[in-house]
Short mmCIF file of C-alpha atoms and ligand atoms in Angstrom, two decimals:
data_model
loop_
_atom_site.label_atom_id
_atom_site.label_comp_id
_atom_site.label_asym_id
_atom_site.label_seq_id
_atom_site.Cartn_x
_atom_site.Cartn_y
_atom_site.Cartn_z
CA UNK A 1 -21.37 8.66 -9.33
CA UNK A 2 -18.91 6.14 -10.94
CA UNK A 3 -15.32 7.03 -10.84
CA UNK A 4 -13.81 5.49 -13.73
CA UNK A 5 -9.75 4.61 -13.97
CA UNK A 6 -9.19 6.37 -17.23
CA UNK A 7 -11.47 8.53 -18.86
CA UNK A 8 -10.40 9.30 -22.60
CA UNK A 9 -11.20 12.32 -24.61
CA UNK A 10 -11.79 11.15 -28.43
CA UNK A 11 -12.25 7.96 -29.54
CA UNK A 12 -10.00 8.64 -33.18
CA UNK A 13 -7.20 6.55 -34.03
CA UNK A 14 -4.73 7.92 -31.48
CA UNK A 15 -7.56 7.73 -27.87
CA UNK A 16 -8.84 4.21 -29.46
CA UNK A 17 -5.36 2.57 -29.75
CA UNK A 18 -4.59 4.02 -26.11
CA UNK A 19 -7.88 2.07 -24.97
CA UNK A 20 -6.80 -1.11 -26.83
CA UNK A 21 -3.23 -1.22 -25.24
CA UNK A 22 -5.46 -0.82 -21.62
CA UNK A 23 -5.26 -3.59 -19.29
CA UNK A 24 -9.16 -5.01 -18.71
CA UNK A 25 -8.99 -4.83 -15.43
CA UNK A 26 -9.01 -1.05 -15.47
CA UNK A 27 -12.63 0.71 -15.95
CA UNK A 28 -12.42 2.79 -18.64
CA UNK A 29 -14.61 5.41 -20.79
CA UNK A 30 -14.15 7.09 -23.90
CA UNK A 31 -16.33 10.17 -24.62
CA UNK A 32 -16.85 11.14 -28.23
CA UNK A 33 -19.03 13.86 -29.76
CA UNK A 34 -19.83 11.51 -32.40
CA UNK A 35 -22.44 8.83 -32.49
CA UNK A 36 -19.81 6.24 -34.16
CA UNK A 37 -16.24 5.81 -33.59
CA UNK A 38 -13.09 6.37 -35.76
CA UNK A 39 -14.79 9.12 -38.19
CA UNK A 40 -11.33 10.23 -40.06
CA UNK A 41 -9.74 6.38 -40.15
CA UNK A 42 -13.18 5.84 -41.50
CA UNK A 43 -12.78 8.32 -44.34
CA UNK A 44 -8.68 8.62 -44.87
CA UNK A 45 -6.97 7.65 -47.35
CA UNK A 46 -10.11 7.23 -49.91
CA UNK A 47 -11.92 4.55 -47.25
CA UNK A 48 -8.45 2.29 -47.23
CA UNK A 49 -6.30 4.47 -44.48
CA UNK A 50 -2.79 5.04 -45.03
CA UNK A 51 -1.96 4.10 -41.88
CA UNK A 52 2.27 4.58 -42.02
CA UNK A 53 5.13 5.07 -44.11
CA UNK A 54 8.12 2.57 -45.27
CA UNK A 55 10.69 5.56 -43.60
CA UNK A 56 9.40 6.92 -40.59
CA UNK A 57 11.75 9.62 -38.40
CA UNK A 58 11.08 12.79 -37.31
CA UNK A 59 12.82 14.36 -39.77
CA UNK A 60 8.87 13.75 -41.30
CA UNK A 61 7.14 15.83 -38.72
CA UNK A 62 6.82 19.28 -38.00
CA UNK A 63 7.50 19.78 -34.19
CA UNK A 64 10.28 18.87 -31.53
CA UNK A 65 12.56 16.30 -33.04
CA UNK A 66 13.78 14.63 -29.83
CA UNK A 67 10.07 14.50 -28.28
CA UNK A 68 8.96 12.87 -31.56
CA UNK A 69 11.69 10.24 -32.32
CA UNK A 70 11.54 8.91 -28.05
CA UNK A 71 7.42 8.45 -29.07
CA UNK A 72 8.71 6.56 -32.62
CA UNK A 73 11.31 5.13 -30.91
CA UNK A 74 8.83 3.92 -27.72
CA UNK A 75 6.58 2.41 -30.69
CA UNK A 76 8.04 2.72 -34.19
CA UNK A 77 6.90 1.80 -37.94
CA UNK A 78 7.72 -1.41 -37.28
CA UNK A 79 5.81 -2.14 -33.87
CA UNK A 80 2.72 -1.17 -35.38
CA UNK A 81 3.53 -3.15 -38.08
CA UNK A 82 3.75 -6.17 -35.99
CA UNK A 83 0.72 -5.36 -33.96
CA UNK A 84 -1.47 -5.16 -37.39
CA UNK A 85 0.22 -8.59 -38.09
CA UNK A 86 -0.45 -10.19 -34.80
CA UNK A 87 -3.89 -8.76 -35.15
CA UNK A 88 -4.35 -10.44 -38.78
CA UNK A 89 -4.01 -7.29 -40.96
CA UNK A 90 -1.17 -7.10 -43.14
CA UNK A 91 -0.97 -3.76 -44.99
CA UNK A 92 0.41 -3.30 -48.27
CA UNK A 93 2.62 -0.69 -49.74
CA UNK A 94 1.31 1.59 -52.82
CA UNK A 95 3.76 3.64 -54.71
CA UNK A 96 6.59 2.06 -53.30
CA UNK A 97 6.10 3.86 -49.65
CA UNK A 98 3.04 3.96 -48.42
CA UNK A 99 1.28 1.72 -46.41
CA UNK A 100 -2.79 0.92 -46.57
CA UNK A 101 -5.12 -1.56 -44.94
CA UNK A 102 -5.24 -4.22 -47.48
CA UNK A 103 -9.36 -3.92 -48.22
CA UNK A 104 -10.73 -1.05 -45.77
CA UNK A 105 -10.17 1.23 -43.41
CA UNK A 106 -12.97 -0.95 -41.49
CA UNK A 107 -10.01 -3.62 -40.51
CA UNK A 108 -8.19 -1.21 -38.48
CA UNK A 109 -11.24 0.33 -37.03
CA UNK A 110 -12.74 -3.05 -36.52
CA UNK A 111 -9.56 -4.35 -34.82
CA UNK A 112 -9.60 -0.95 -32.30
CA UNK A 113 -13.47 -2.09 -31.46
CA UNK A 114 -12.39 -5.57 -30.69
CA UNK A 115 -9.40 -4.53 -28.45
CA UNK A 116 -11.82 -1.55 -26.62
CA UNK A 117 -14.67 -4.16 -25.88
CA UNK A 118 -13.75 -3.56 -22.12
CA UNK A 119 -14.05 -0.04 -22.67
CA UNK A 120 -17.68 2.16 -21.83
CA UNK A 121 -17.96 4.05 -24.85
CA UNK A 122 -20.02 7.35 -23.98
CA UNK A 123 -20.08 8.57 -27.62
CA UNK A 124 -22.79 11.77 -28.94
CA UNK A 125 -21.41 12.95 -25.78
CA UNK A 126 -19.62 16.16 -26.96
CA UNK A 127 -17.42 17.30 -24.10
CA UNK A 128 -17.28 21.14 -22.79
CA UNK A 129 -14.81 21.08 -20.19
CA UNK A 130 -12.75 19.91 -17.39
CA UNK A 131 -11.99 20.73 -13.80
CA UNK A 132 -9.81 18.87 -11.48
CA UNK A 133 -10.83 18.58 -8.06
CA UNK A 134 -9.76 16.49 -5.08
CA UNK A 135 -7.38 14.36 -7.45
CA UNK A 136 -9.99 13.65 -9.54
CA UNK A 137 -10.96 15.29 -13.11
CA UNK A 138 -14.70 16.02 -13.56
CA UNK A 139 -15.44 16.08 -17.96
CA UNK A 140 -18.53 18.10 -18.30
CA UNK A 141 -20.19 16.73 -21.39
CA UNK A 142 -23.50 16.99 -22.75
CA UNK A 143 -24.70 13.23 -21.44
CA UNK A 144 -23.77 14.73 -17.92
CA UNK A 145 -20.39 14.84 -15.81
CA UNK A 146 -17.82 12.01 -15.66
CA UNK A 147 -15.25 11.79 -12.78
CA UNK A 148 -11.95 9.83 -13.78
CA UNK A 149 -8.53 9.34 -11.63
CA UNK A 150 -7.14 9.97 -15.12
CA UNK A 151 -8.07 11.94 -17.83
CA UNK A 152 -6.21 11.43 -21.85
CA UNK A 153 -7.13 13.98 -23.82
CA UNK A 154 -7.32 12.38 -27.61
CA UNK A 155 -9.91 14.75 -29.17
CA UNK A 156 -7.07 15.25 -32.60
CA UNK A 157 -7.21 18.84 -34.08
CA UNK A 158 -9.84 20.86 -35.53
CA UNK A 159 -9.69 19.65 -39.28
CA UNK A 160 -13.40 18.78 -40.68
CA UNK A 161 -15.60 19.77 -38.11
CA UNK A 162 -18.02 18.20 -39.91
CA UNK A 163 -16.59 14.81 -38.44
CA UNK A 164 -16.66 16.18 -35.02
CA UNK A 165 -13.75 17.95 -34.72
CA UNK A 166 -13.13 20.39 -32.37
CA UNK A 167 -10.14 22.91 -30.58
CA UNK A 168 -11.62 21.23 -27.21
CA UNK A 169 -8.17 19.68 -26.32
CA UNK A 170 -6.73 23.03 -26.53
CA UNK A 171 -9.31 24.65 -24.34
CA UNK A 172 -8.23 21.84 -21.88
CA UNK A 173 -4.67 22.26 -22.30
CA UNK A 174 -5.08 26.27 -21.70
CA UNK A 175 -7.59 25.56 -19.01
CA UNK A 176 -4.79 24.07 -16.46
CA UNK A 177 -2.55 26.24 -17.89
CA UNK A 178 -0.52 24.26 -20.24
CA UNK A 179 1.05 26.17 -22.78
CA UNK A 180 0.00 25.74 -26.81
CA UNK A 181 0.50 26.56 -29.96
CA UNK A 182 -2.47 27.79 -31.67
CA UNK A 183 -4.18 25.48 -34.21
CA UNK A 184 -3.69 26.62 -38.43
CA UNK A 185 -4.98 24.38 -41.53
CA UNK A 186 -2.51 21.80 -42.98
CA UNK A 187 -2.07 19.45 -45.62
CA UNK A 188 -4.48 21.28 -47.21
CA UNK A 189 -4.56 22.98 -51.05
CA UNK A 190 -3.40 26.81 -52.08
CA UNK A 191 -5.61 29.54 -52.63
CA UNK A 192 -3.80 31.98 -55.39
CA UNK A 193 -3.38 35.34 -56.19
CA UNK A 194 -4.39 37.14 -59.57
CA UNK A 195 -1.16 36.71 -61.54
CA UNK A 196 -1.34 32.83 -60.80
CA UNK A 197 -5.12 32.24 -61.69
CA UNK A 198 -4.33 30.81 -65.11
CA UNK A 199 -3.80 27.87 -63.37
CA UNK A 200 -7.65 27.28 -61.91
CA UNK A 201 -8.40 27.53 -65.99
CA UNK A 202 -6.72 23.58 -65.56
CA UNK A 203 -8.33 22.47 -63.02
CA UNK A 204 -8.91 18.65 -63.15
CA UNK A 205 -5.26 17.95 -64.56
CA UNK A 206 -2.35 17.11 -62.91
CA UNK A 207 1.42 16.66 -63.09
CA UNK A 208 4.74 15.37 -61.04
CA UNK A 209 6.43 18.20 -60.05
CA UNK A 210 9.59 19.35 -57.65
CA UNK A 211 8.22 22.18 -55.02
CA UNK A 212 10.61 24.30 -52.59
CA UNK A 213 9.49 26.11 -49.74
CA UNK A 214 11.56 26.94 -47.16
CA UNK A 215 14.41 24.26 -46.58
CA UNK A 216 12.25 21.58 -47.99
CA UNK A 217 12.43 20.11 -51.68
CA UNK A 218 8.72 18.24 -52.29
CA UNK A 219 8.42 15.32 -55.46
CA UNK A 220 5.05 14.44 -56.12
CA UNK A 221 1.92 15.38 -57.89
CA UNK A 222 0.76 18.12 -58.09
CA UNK A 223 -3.64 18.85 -58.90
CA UNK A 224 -4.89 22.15 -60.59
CA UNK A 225 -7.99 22.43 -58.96
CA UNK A 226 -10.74 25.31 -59.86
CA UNK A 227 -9.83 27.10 -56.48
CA UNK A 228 -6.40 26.99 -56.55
CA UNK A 229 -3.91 24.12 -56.29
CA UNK A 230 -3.68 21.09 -54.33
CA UNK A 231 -2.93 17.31 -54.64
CA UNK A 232 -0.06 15.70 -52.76
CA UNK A 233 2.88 17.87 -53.50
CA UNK A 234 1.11 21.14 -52.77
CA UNK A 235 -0.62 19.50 -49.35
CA UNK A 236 3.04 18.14 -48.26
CA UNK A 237 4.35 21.73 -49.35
CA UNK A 238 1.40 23.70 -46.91
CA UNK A 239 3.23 22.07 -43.60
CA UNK A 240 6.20 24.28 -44.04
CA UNK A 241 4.96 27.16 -45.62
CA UNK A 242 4.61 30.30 -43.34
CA UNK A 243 3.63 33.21 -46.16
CA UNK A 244 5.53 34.53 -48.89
CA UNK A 245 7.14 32.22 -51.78
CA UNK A 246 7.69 28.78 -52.87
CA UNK A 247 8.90 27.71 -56.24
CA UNK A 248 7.66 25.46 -58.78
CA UNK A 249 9.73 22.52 -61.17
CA UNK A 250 7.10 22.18 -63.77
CA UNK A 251 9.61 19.80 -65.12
CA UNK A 252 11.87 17.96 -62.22
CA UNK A 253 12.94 15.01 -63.95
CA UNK A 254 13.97 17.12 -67.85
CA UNK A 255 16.46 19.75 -68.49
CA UNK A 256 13.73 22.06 -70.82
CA UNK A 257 17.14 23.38 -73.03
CA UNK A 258 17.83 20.25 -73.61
CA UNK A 259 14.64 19.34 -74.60
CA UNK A 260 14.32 22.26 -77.07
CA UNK A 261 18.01 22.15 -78.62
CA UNK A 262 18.05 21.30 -82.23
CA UNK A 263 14.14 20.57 -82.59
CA UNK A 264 12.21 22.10 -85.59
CA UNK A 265 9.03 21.30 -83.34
CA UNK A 266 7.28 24.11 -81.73
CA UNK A 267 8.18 24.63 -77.89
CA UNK A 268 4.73 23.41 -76.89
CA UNK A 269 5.37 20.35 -78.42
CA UNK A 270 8.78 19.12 -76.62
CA UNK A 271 7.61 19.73 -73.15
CA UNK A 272 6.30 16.32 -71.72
CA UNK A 273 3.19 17.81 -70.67
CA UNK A 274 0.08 17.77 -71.20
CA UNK A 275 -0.36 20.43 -74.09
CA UNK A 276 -2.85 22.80 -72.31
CA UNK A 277 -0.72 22.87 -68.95
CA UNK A 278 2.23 23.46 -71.47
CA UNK A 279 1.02 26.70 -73.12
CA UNK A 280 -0.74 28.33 -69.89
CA UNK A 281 2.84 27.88 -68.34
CA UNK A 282 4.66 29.72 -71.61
CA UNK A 283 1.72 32.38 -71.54
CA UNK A 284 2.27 32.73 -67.57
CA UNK A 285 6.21 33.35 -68.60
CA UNK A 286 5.11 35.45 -71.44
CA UNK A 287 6.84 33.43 -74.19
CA UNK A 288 5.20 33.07 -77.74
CA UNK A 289 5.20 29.36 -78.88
CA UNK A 290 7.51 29.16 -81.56
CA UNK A 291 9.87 26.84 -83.21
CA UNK A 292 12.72 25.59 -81.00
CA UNK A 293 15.30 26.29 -83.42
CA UNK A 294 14.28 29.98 -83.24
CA UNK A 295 14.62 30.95 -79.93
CA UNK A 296 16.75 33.36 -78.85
CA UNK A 297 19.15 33.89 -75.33
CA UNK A 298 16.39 35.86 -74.04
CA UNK A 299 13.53 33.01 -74.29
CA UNK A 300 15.86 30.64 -73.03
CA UNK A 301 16.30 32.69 -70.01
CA UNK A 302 12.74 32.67 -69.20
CA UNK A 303 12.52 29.60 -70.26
CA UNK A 304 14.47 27.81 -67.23
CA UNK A 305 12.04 29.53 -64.76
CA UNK A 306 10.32 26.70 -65.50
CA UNK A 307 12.34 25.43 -63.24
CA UNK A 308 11.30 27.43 -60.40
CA UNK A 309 8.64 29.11 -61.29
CA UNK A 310 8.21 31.33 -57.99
CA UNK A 311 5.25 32.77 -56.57
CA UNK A 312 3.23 33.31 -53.10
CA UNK A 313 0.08 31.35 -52.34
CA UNK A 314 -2.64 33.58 -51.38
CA UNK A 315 -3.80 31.19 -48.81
CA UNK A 316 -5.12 28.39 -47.96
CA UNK A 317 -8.42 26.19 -48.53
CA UNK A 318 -9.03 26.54 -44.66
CA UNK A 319 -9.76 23.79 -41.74
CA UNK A 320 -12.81 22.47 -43.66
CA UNK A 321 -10.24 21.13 -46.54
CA UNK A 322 -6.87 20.27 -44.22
CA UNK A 323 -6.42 17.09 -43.67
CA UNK A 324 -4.51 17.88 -40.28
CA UNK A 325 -3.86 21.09 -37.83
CA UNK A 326 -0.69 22.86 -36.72
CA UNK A 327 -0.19 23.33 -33.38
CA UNK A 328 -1.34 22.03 -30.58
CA UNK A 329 0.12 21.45 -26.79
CA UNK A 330 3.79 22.46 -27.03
CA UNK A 331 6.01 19.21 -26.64
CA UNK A 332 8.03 20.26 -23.40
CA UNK A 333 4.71 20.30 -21.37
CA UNK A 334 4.57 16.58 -21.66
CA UNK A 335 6.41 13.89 -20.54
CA UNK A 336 7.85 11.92 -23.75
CA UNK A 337 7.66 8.82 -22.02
CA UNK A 338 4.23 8.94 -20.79
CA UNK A 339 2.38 11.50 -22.85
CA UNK A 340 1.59 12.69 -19.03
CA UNK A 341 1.87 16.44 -18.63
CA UNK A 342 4.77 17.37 -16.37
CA UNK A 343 2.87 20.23 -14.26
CA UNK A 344 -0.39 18.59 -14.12
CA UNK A 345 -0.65 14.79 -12.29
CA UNK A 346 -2.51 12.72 -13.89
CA UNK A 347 -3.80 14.49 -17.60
CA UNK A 348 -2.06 13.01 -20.04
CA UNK A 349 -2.31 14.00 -24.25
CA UNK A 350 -2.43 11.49 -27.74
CA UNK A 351 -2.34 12.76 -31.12
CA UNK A 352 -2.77 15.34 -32.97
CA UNK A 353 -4.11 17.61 -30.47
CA UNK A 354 -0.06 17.79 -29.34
CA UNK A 355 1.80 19.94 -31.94
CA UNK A 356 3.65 17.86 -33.74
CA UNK A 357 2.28 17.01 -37.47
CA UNK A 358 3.04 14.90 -40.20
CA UNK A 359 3.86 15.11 -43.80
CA UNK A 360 1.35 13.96 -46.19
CA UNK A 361 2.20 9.79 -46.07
CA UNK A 362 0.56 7.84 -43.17
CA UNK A 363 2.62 9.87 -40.76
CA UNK A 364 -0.35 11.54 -38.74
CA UNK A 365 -1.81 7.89 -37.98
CA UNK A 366 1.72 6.67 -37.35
CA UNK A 367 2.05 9.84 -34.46
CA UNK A 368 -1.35 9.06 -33.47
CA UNK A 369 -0.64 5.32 -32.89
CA UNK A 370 2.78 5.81 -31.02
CA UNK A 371 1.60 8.19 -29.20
CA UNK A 372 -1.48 6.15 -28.09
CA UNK A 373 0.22 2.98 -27.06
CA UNK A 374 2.91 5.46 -25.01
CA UNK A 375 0.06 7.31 -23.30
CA UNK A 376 -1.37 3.80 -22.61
CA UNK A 377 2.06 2.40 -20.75
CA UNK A 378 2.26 5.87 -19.03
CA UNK A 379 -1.20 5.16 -17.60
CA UNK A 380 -0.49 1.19 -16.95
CA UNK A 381 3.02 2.56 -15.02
CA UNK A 382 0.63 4.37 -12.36
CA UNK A 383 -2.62 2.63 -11.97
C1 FAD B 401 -9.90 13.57 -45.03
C2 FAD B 401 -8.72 13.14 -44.19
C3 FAD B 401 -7.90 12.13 -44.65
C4 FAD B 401 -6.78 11.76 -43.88
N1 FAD B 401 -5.99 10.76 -44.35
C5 FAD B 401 -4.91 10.38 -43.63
C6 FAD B 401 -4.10 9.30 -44.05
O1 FAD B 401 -4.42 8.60 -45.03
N2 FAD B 401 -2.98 9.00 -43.32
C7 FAD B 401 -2.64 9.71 -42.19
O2 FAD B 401 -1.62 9.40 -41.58
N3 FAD B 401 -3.43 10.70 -41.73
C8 FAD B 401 -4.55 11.05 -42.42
N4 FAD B 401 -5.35 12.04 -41.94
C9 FAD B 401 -5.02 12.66 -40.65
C10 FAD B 401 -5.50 11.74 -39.49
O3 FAD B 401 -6.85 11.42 -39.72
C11 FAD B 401 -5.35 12.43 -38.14
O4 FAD B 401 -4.09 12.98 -37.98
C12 FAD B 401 -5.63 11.42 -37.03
O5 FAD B 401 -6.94 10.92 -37.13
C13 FAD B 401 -5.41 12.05 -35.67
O6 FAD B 401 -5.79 11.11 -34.69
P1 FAD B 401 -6.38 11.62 -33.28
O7 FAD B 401 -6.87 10.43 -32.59
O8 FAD B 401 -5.40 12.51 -32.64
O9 FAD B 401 -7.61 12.54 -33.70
P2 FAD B 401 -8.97 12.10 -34.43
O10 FAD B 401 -8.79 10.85 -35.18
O11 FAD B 401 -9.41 13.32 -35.16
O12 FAD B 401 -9.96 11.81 -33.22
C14 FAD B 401 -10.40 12.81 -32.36
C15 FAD B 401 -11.76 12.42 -31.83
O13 FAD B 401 -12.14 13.37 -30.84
C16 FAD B 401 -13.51 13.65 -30.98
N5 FAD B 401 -13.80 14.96 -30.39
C17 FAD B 401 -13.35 16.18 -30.79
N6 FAD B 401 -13.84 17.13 -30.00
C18 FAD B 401 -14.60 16.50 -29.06
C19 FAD B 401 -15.35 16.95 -27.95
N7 FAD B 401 -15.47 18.25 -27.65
N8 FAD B 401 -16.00 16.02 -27.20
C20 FAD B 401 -15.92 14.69 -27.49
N9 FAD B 401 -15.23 14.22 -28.55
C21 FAD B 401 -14.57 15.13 -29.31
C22 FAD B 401 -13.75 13.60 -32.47
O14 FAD B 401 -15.12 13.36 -32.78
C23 FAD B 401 -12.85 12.44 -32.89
O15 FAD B 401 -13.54 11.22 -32.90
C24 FAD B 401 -6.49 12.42 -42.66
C25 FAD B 401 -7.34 13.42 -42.20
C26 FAD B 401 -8.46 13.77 -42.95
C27 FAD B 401 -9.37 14.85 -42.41
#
């Protein structure tokens, strides 16, 4: 049987830029339970991939700061900026931070192919498990067993299994006894409880608004969907929220007294919003739409909660909605520089199957791509 160099686990954005940063003369596999590569690139960012972020530091990740900002630092914003560029793609920024492949996600995953030509690629393959014996791993995976010298486990997190995802690399991890932190959804919508469900009555609209949960302040858009809330402010909000509240600026960038001093108009009509969002939100703080000029010390108390308007999420939409999963193999088990695992010669972890995760923003593909081209030099540094 074949003993390959490097065998990787996952041929996603963080195991496929690994491979392309491989030297040629190395033989090298990459095993994926799918019958194509790149499924979530594919898909992200409606089809165009928001691949980074115009501020990237770990200050944007949930996880161990110093093990994150070595990886950035080891292959930042800007190196993968420059690699794109080398490479002919030159992203361009949307709302004044966010970085997308100019046309389609196809030019990034196109650009992985091309740099992976001198890589087997063993995908439908879905693998079950790993032993390591005589220096050598052995992947048991549907197609049959695989012996490598190295083994990179790059099989993400277990988001949208119906793209192949799968808690494998955990198994893996917990197999040579690695220690992990267990996967949960995020970036991913709120369900709500009873006394917020006059929200799903407006689902479909939308609306910029401040969220805090935790130590974190959130500005962006925020979706009423019909099973609870979502868009980008709520799916940025879900990283850091661990149960109970969070509060709501229905109006971040007004002062509502302000907007209400002086005005014969009735209350629903000074809010900027739109007008059935505005009512809902005076019926959820029990205030009767009246003239401005008419209300008294006590609406105008309740009034300012629209400010924070504070509640707890019932839940979330659950792994088949989250864009990305907590958890993963706990930092201090691998070796920042190499992504090689300290206890265990010669395994080595990518992307999101480690537990660090990114805000909503291109920072998961920016994680998966530094850690990839890291894992890649840790590899290059031994073989
Ligand atoms: C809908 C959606 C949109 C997203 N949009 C963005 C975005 O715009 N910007 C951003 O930064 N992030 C985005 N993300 C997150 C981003 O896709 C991931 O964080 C990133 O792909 C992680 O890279 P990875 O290589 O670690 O894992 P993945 O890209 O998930 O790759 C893992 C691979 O392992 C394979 N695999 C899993 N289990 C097995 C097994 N048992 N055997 C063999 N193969 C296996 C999978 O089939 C997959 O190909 C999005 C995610 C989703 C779901």
């Amino acid at each position: 049987m074949k003993i390959y160099d490097v065998v990787i686990l996952g041929a996603g954005a963080s195991g496929l830029m690994c491979a392309s940063h491989l030297n040629k003369r190395l033989s090298v596999a990459m095993v994926d339970t799918n019958p194509k590569i790149a499924q979530k690139l594919k898909i992200s960012g409606g089809g165009k991939c928001n691949i980074t972020n115009v501020s990237v530091s770990e200050k944007n990740f949930d996880g161990d700061g110093e093990f994150i900002s070595s990886v950035l630092d080891s292959f930042s914003k800007e190196d993968l900026l420059e690699f794109l560029d080398r490479n002919g793609i030159k992203p361009v920024v949307r709302k004044n931070r966010y970085y997308f492949c100019p046309h389609s996600s196809d030019e990034i995953i196109d650009l992985l192919r091309k740099k992976s030509r001198h890589v087997e690629m063993l995908l439908n393959s879905e693998a079950i498990g790993v032993e390591k014996k005589d220096d050598l791993f052995i992947v048991r995976a549907k197609k049959g067993e695989i012996k490598a010298k190295k083994l990179v486990v790059a099989t993400g997190g277990k988001s949208f299994q119906n793209l192949g995802a799968s808690d494998i690399g955990l198994k893996i991890a917990k197999d040579f006894g690695l220690k992990v932190r267990e996967f949960s959804p995020a970036l991913v919508g709120f369900t709500l409880q009873k006394d917020q469900f006059w929200m799903k009555s407006l689902s479909g609209l939308s609306c910029e608004v401040k969220i805090k949960v935790g130590e974190k302040t959130i500005n962006e858009e925020m979706l009423f969907a019909h099973r609870g809330i979502s868009g980008p402010a709520v799916l940025s909000a879900s990283l850091y929220w661990q149960k109970g509240s969070l509060s709501i600026d229905f109006l971040p960038n007004e002062d509502i007294l302000k907007l209400i001093k002086g005005s014969k108009k009735l209350i629903s009509s000074v809010i900027p919003l739109p007008k059935r969002l505005s009512k809902e939100i005076l019926k959820a703080l029990e205030i009767k739409d009246m003239e401005c000029k008419k209300v008294t010390p006590m609406i105008k108390s309740k009034l300012k909660s629209m400010h924070n308007y504070e509640f707890a999420p019932a839940g979330n939409f659950g792994f088949s909605k989250a864009e990305v999963s907590r958890g993963g193999v706990i930092c201090s088990e691998l070796n920042p520089q190499t992504m090689e695992s300290w206890h265990v010669e010669g395994l080595f972890f990518t992307g999101e199957v480690i537990d660090v995760t990114g805000e909503l923003g291109g920072y998961n593909f920016q994680w998966a791509f530094s850690s990839g081209v890291v894992c890649a030099r840790g590899l290059l540094s031994v073989l």
